[in-house]
Coordinates of C-alpha atoms in Angstrom, one line a residue:
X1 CA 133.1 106.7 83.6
X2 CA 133.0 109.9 85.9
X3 CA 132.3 109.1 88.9
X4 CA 130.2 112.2 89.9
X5 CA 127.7 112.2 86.5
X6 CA 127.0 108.9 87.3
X7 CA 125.7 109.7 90.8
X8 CA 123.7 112.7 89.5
X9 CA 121.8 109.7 87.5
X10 CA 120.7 108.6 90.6
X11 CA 117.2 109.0 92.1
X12 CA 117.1 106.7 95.6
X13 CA 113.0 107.1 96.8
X14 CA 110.7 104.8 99.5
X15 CA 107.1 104.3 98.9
X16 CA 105.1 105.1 102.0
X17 CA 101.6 104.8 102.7
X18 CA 98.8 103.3 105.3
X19 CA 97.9 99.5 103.9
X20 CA 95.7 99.3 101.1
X21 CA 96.3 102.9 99.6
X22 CA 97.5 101.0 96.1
X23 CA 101.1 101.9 97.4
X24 CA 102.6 98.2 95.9
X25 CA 100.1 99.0 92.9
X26 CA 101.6 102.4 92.4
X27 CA 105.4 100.5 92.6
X28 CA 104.3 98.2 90.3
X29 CA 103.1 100.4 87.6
X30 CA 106.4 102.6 87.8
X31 CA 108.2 99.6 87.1
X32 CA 106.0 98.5 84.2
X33 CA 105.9 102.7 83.1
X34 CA 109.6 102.2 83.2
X35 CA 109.9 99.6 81.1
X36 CA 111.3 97.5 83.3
X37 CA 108.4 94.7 83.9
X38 CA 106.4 93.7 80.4
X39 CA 102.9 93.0 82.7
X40 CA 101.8 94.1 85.8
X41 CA 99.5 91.4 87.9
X42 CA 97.8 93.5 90.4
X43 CA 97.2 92.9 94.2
X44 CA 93.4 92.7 93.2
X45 CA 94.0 89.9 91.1
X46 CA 93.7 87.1 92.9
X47 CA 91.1 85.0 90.8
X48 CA 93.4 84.9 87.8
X49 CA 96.6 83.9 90.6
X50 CA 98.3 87.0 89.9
X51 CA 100.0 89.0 92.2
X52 CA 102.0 92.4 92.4
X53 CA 105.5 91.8 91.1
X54 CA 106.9 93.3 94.3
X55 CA 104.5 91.5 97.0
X56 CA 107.1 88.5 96.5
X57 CA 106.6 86.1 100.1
X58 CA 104.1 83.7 100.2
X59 CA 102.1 85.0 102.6
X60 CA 101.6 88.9 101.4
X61 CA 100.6 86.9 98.6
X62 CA 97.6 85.6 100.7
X63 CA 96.8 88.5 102.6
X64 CA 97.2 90.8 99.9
X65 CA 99.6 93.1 101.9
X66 CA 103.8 93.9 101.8
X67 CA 105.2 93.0 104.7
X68 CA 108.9 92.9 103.8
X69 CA 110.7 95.6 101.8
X70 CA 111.1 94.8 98.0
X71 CA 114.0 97.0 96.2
X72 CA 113.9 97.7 92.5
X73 CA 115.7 99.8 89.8
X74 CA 114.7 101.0 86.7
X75 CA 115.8 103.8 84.0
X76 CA 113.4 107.0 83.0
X77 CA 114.5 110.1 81.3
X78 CA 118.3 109.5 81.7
X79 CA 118.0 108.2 85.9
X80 CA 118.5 105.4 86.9
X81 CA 115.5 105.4 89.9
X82 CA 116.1 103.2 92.6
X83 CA 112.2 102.3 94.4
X84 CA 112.0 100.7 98.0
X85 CA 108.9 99.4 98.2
X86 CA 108.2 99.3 102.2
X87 CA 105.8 97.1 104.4
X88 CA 102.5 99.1 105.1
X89 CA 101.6 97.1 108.0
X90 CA 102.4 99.1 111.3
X91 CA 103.6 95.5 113.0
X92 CA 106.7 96.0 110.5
X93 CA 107.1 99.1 111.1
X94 CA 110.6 98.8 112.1
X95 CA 111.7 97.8 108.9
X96 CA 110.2 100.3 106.9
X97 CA 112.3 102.7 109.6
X98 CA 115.3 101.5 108.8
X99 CA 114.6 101.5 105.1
X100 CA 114.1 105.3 105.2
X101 CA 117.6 105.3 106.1
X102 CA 118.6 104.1 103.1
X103 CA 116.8 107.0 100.9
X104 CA 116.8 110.1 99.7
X105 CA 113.5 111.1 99.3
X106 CA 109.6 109.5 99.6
X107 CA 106.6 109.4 98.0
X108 CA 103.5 109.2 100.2
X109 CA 100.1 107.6 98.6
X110 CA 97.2 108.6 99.7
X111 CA 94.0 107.2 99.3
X112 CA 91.5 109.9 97.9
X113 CA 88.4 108.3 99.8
X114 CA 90.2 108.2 103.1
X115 CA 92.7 110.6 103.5
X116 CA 95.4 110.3 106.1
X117 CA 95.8 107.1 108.0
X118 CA 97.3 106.4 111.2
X119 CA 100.4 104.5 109.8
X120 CA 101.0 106.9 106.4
X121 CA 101.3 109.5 109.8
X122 CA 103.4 107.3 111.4
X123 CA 105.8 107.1 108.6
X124 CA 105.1 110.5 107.5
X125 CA 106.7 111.6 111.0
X126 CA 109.8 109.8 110.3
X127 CA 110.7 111.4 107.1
X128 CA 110.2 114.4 108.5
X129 CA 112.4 114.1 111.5
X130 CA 115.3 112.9 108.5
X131 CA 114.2 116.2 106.5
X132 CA 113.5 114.1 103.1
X133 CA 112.0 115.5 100.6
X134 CA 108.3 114.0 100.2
X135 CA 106.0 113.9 97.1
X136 CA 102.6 113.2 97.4
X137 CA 100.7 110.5 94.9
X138 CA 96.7 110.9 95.2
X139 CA 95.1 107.8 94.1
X140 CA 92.2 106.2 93.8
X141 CA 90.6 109.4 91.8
X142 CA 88.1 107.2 89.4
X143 CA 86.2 106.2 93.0
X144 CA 84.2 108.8 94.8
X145 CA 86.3 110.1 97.1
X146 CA 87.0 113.2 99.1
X147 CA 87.1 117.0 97.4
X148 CA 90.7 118.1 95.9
X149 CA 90.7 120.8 98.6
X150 CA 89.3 119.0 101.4
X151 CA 92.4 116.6 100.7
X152 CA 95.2 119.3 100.9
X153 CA 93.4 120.8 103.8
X154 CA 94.1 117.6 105.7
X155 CA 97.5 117.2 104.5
X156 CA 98.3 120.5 105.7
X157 CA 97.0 120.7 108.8
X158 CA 97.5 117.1 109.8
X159 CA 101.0 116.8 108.6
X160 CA 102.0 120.5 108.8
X161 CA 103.2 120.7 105.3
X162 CA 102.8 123.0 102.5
X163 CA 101.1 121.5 99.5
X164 CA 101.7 122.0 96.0
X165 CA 99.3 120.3 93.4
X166 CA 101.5 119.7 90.4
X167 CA 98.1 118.3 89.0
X168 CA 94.3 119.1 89.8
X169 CA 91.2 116.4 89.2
X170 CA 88.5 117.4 86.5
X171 CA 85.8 115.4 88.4
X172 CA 86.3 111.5 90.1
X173 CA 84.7 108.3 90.5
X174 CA 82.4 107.7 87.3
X175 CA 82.9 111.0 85.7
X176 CA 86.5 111.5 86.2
X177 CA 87.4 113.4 83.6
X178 CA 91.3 113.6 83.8
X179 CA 93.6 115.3 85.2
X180 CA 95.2 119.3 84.7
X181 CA 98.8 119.5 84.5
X182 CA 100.0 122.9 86.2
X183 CA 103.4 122.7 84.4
X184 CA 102.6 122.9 81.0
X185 CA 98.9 123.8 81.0
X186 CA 97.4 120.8 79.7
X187 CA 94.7 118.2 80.5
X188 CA 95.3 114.8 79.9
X189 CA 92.2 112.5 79.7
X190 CA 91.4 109.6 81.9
X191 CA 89.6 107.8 78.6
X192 CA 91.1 109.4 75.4
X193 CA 94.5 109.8 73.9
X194 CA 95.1 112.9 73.1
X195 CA 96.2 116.3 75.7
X196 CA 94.1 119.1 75.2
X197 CA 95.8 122.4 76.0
X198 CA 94.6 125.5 77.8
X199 CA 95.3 128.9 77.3
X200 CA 96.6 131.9 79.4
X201 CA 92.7 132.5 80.6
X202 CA 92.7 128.8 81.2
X203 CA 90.3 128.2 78.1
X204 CA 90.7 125.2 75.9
X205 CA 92.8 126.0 72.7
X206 CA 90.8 123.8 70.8
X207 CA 86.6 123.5 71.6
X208 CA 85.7 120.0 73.3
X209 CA 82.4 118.6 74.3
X210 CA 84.2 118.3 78.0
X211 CA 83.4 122.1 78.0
X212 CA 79.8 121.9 78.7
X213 CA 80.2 120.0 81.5
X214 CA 79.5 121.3 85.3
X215 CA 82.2 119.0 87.4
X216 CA 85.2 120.2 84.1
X217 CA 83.9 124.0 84.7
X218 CA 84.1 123.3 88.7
X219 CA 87.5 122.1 88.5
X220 CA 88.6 125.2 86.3
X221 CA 87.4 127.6 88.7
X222 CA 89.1 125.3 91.9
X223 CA 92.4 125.4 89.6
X224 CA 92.4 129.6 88.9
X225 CA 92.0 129.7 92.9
X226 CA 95.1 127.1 93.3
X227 CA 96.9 129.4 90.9
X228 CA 96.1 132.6 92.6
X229 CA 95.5 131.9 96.5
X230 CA 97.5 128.2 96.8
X231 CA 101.3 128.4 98.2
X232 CA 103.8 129.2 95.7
X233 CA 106.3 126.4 94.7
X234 CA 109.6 126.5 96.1
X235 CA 112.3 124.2 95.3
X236 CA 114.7 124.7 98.6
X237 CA 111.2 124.0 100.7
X238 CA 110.9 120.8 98.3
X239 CA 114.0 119.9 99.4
X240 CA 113.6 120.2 103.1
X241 CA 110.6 118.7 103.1
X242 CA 108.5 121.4 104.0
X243 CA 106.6 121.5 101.0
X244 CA 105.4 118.7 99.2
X245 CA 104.4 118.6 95.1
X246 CA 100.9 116.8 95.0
X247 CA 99.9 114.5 91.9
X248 CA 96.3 113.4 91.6
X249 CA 95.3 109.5 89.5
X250 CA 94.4 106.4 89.4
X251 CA 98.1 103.8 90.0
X252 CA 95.8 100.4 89.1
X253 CA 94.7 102.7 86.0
X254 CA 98.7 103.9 85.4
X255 CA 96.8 107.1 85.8
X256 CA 99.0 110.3 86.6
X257 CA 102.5 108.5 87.1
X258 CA 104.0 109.6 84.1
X259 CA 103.8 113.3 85.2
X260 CA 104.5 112.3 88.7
X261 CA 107.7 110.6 87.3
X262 CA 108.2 113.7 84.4
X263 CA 108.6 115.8 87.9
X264 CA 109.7 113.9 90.2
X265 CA 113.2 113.5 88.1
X266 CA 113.4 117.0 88.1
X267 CA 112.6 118.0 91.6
X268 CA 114.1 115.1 93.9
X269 CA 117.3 115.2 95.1
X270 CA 120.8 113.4 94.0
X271 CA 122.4 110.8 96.8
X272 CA 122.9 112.4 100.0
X273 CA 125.4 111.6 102.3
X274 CA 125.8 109.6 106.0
X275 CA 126.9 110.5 109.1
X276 CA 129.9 108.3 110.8
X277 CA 130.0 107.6 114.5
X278 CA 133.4 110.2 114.5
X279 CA 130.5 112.7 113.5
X280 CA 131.8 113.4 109.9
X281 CA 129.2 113.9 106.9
X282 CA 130.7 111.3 103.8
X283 CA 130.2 112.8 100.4
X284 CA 128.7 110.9 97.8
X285 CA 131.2 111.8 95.9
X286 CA 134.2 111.0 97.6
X287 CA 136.9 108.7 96.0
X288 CA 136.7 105.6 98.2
X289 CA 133.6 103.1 98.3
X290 CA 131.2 102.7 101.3
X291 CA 127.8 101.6 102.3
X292 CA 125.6 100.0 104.9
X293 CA 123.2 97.2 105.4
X294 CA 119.8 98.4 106.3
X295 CA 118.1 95.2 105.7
X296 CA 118.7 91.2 105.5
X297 CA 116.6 88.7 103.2
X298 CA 117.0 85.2 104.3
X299 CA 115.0 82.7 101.3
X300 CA 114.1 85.2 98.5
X301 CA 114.7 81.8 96.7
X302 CA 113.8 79.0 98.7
X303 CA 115.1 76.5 95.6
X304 CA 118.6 77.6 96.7
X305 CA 118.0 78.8 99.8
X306 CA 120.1 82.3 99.7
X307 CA 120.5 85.2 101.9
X308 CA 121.3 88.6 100.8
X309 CA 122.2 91.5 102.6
X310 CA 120.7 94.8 101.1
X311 CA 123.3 97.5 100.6
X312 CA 123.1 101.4 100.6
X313 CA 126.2 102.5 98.5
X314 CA 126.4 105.5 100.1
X315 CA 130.2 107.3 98.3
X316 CA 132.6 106.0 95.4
X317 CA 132.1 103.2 93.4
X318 CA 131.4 99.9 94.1
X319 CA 133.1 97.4 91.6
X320 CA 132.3 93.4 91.8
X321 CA 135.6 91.9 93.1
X322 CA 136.6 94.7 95.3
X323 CA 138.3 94.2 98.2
X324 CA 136.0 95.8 101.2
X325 CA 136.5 96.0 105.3
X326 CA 133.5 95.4 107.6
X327 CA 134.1 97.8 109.9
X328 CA 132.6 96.2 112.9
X329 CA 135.4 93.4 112.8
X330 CA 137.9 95.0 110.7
X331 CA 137.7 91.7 108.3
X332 CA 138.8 92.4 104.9
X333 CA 137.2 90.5 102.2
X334 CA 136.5 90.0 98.2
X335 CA 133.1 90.6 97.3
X336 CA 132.5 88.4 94.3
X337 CA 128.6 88.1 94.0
X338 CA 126.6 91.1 93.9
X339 CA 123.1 91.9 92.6
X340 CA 120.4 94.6 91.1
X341 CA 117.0 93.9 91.6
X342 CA 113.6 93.8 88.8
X343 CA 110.8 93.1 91.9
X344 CA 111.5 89.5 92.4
X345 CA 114.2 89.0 89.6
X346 CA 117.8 89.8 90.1
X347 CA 120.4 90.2 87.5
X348 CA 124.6 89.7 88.9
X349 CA 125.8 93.3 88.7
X350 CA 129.4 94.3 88.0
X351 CA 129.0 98.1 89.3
X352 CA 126.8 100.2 91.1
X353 CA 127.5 103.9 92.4
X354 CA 126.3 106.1 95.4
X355 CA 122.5 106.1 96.0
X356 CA 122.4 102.6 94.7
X357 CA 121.3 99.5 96.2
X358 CA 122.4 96.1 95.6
X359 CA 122.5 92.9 97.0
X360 CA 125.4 90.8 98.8
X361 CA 125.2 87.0 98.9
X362 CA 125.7 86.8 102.6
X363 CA 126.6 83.4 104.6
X364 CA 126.1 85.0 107.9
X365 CA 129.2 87.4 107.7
X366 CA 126.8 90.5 107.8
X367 CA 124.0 92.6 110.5
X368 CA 121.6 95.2 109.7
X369 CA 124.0 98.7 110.3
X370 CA 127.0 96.7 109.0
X371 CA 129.7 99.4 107.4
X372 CA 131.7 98.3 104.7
X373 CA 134.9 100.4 103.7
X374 CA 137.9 100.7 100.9
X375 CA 140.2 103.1 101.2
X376 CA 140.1 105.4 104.3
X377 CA 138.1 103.6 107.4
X378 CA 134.8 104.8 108.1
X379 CA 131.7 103.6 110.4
X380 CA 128.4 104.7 110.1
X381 CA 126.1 105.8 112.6
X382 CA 123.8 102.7 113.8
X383 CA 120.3 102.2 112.7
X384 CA 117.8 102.4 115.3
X385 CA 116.2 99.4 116.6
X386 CA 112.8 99.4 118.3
X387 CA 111.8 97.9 121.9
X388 CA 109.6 94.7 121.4
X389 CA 106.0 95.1 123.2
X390 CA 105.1 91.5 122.8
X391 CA 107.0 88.2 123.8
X392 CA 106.1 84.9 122.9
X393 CA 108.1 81.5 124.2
X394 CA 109.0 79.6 121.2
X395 CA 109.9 75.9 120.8
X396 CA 109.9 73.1 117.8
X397 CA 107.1 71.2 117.9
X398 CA 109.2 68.0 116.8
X399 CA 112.5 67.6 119.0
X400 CA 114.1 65.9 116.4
X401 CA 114.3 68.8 114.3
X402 CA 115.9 71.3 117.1
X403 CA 118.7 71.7 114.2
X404 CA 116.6 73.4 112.1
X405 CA 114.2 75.3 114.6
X406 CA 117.8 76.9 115.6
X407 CA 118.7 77.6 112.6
X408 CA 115.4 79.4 111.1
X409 CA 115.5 81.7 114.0
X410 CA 119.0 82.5 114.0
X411 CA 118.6 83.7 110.4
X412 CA 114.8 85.1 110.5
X413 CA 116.0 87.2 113.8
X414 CA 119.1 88.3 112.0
X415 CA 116.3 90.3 109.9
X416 CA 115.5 92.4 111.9
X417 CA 112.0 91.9 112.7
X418 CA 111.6 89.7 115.4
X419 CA 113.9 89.8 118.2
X420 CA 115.3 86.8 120.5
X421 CA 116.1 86.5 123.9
X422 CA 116.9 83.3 126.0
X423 CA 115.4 83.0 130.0
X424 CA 118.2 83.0 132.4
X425 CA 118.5 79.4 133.5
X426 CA 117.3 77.2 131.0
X427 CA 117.8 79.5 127.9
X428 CA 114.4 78.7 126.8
X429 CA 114.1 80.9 123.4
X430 CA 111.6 84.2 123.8
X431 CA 110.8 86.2 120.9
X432 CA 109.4 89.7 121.0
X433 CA 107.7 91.7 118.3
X434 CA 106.5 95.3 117.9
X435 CA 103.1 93.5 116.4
X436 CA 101.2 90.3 116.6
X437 CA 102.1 89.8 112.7
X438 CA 105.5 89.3 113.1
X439 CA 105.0 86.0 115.4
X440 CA 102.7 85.1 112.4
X441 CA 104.7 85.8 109.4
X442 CA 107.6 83.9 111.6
X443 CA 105.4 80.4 112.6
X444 CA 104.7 80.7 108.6
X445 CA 107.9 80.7 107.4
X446 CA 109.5 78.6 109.7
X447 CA 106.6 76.0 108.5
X448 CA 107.5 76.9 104.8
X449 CA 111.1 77.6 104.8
X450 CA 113.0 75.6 107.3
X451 CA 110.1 72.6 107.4
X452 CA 109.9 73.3 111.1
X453 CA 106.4 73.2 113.1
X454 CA 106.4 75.0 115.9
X455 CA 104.9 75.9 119.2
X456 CA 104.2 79.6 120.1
X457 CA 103.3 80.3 124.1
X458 CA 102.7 83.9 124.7
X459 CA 104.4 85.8 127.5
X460 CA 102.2 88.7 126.9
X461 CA 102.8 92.0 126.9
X462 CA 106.1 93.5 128.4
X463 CA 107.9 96.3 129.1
X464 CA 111.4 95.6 127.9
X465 CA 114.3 97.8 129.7
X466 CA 118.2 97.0 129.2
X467 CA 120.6 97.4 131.7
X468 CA 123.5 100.3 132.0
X469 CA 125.4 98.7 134.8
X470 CA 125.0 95.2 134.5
X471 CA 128.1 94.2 136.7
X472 CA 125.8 95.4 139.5
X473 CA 123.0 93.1 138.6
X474 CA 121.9 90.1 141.5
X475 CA 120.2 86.8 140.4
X476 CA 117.7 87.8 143.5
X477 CA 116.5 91.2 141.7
X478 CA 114.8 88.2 138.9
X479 CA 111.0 87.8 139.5
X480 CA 107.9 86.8 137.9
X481 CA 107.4 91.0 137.6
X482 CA 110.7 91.6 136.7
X483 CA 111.8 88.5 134.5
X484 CA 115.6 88.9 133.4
X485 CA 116.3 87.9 130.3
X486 CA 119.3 87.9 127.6
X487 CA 119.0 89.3 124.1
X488 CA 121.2 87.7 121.4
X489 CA 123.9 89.6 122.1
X490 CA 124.5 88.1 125.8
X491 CA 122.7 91.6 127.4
X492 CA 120.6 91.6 130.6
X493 CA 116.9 92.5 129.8
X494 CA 114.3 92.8 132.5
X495 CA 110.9 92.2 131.1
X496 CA 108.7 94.1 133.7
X497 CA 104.8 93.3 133.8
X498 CA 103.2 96.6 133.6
X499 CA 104.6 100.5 134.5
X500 CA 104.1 99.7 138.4
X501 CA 105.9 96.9 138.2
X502 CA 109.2 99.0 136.3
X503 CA 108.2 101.8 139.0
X504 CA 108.6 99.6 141.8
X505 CA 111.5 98.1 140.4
X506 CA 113.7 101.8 140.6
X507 CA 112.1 102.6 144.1
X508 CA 114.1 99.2 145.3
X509 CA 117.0 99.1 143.5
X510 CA 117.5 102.9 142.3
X511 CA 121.5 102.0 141.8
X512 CA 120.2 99.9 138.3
X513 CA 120.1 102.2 135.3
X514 CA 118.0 100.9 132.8
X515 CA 117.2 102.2 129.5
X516 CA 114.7 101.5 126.1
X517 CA 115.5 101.2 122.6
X518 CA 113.8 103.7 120.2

């Protein structure tokens, strides 16, 4: 197979969005659009114990909300789309940084009644700093909401983007009508089967009752000033992400994806390639097989207990069985057990090609920004890690089961979302978070998935600094204001009280060059 029509298959996306904008919903009905999931339970359904297909962990099934980041692949139209579903809850917003990394493109839901949110923002901000093509999903259109144009004017201004509405609302809430598609000048109906089509003076083709209604003549006047006044579509904007197509519908209706998807396919871009630390840009299409580990999974099966390590394929082919270096330690190894992911299924895979992500069965070989290499060496540039604000000390409840307290926070931290640090002297464990739900989500499933009670004592809110010149470091510089710590990798970390505390800190000891993570 040809190596570089396979990777033009590929379509690598994240879902972004504030919580609660229908973002899993929206995944969800892609996959079931797809074909790739036979029923879609809904985060809505809780009565009936049904839950979104990608909300897998126990508790976002209880809270209703993703707080890890779910992977999925399915086929439309000839692609092979690979979806990152990412945690909309801004304490795991780390996570969902590092999984826009891994990808080549988002698509940002919006929720028509509120607009832009702090977090979709947030995440906006990232994607724009990468330069990744965004499209934008408008959902919730059969609830009152906020006008079409009011909408764009917020995108716009608040994101400073261009917009382009690939579709346009004929009315919302109760007398949402459907839903214009710009492309091929049609209307698709929110309650009936059949497209009606308009003509070049954006008349219907063939006479419908819909015509005699005020909110359907509204939305043909707003849609001749789109076509006249709006900005004009631009594919090399598109794929800066300066300018972003906009799709209107209703994702728990499986309103409006299939001409998100119909342009989407067309519009977003192949695999791009990675930086290495030597500064070089890697080709997808180059010969030898690389990729990187954005994320680690520990208990996606708690029956057998796994880990996987999630995998950008970012050039060559990967083949199951290949021999593969991890750069960090130069270790060559087989890699027998790989997988593809359906939401919470997973299927053994045999291939996979750049833009790709699969799974490795991991025993605690591998760490989030891992490289692995055949062929010529190569390192990628590391993925950023974010400075905790919040420390809590951490012990097991029951001494007795100190084995397995170590043990669920040597694999939950090697996740990524919670960090660990030891006090000086009697290496008393200290967690730090960017949000109070991490230490949550951690005391749950170190309760469900290690059988481990424990006891959380917060330290409070810290500034955390590292240490450039740590040979110059005195046990006497140590203070309740200034408490130095170690992080799991055996660095000094002062964990100053407040910004007069820090400030005071460089008055006395100005020779100590300390410095944040992102």
């Amino acid at each position: 197979m040809d190596i570089k029509n396979e990777i033009k298959k590929r379509k690598t996306f994240a879902i972004i969005s504030h919580p609660d904008a229908g973002k899993t919903t929206l995944t969800e009905k892609l996959l079931l659009f797809g074909g790739a999931i036979r029923e879609a339970g809904t985060v809505k359904g809780k009565k009936s114990g049904k839950f979104a297909t990608s909300d897998w962990m126990k508790v976002e099934q209880e809270r209703g909300i993703s707080v890890t980041s779910s992977v999925m692949q399915f086929d439309f139209d000839g692609y092979k789309i690979n979806i990152l579903d990412t945690p909309g809850h801004e304490d795991f917003s780390e996570d969902t940084y590092r999984t826009l990394m891994a990808v080549d493109s988002a698509v940002m839901v919006i929720d028509a009644a509120k607009g832009i949110e702090p977090q979709t923002l947030k995440l906006f901000k990232v994607c724009k700093m990468r330069g990744i093509p965004i499209f934008t999903f408008i959902n919730k259109l059969d609830r009152m909401g906020k006008e079409p144009f009011e909408l764009l004017e917020e995108i716009e201004s608040t994101l400073e983007i261009e917009t382009y509405p690939m579709t346009w609302p004929i009315g919302m809430g109760p007398s949402f009508f459907g839903i214009i598609n710009r492309r091929d000048r049609t209307i698709t109906p929110f309650r009936e089967e059949d497209k009606l089509t308009l003509d070049d003076d954006y008349q219907l083709a063939e006479p419908h009752k819909i015509e005699a209604d005020s909110a359907y003549r509204d939305s043909i006047d707003e849609f001749m000033l789109v076509e006249e006044a709006g900005d004009e579509f631009d594919k090399e904007k598109i794929a800066k992400g300066d300018l972003t197509p906009v799709f209107f519908g209703s994702a728990l209706s499986t309103f409006g994806i299939e001409e998100f998807l119909d342009t989407y396919v067309d519009f977003a871009p192949q695999p791009t390639g990675r930086e290495t630390t030597e500064g070089q840009e890697i080709d997808p299409t180059d010969d030898d097989f690389s990729g990187f580990i954005f994320k680690i999974q520990a208990n996606m099966d708690p029956k057998h207990r796994d880990r996987l390590a999630f995998m950008r394929v970012v050039s060559g082919k990967f083949t199951r069985g290949m021999d593969a270096t991890l750069a960090r330690n130069k270790k060559k190894s087989k890699i027998t057990r790989a997988t593809m992911f359906m939401a919470d299924d997973k299927e053994t895979i045999n291939e996979a090609y750049a833009g790709d992500i699969i799974g490795l069965y991991d025993t605690g070989n591998y760490q989030i920004g891992d490289t692995l290499y055949s062929g010529k060496k190569r390192e990628y540039v590391d993925l950023p890690q974010f400075t905790p604000e919040l420390f809590m000390k951490v012990s097991a409840k029951n001494v007795m089961k100190q084995k397995h307290f170590y043990k669920g926070i040597e694999q939950l931290v090697q996740e990524g979302a919670i960090q660990y640090y030891k006090s000086m002297h009697t290496n008393q464990p200290i967690l730090g978070a960017v949000g109070q739900l991490q230490f949550e989500v951690f005391e749950h499933r170190m309760k469900n998935e290690y059988n481990t009670d424990i006891i959380m004592e917060p330290v409070g809110k810290k500034i955390a600094r590292w240490v450039e010149n740590e040979e110059d470091i005195k046990d006497s510089m140590n203070s309740p204001r200034a408490n130095l710590v170690y992080d799991r990798y055996d660095q000094q970390v002062f964990l100053f009280e407040n910004d007069f505390a820090m400030r005071w800190f460089a008055d006395k000891y100005p020779e100590i060059k300390l410095y944040s993570l992102l």
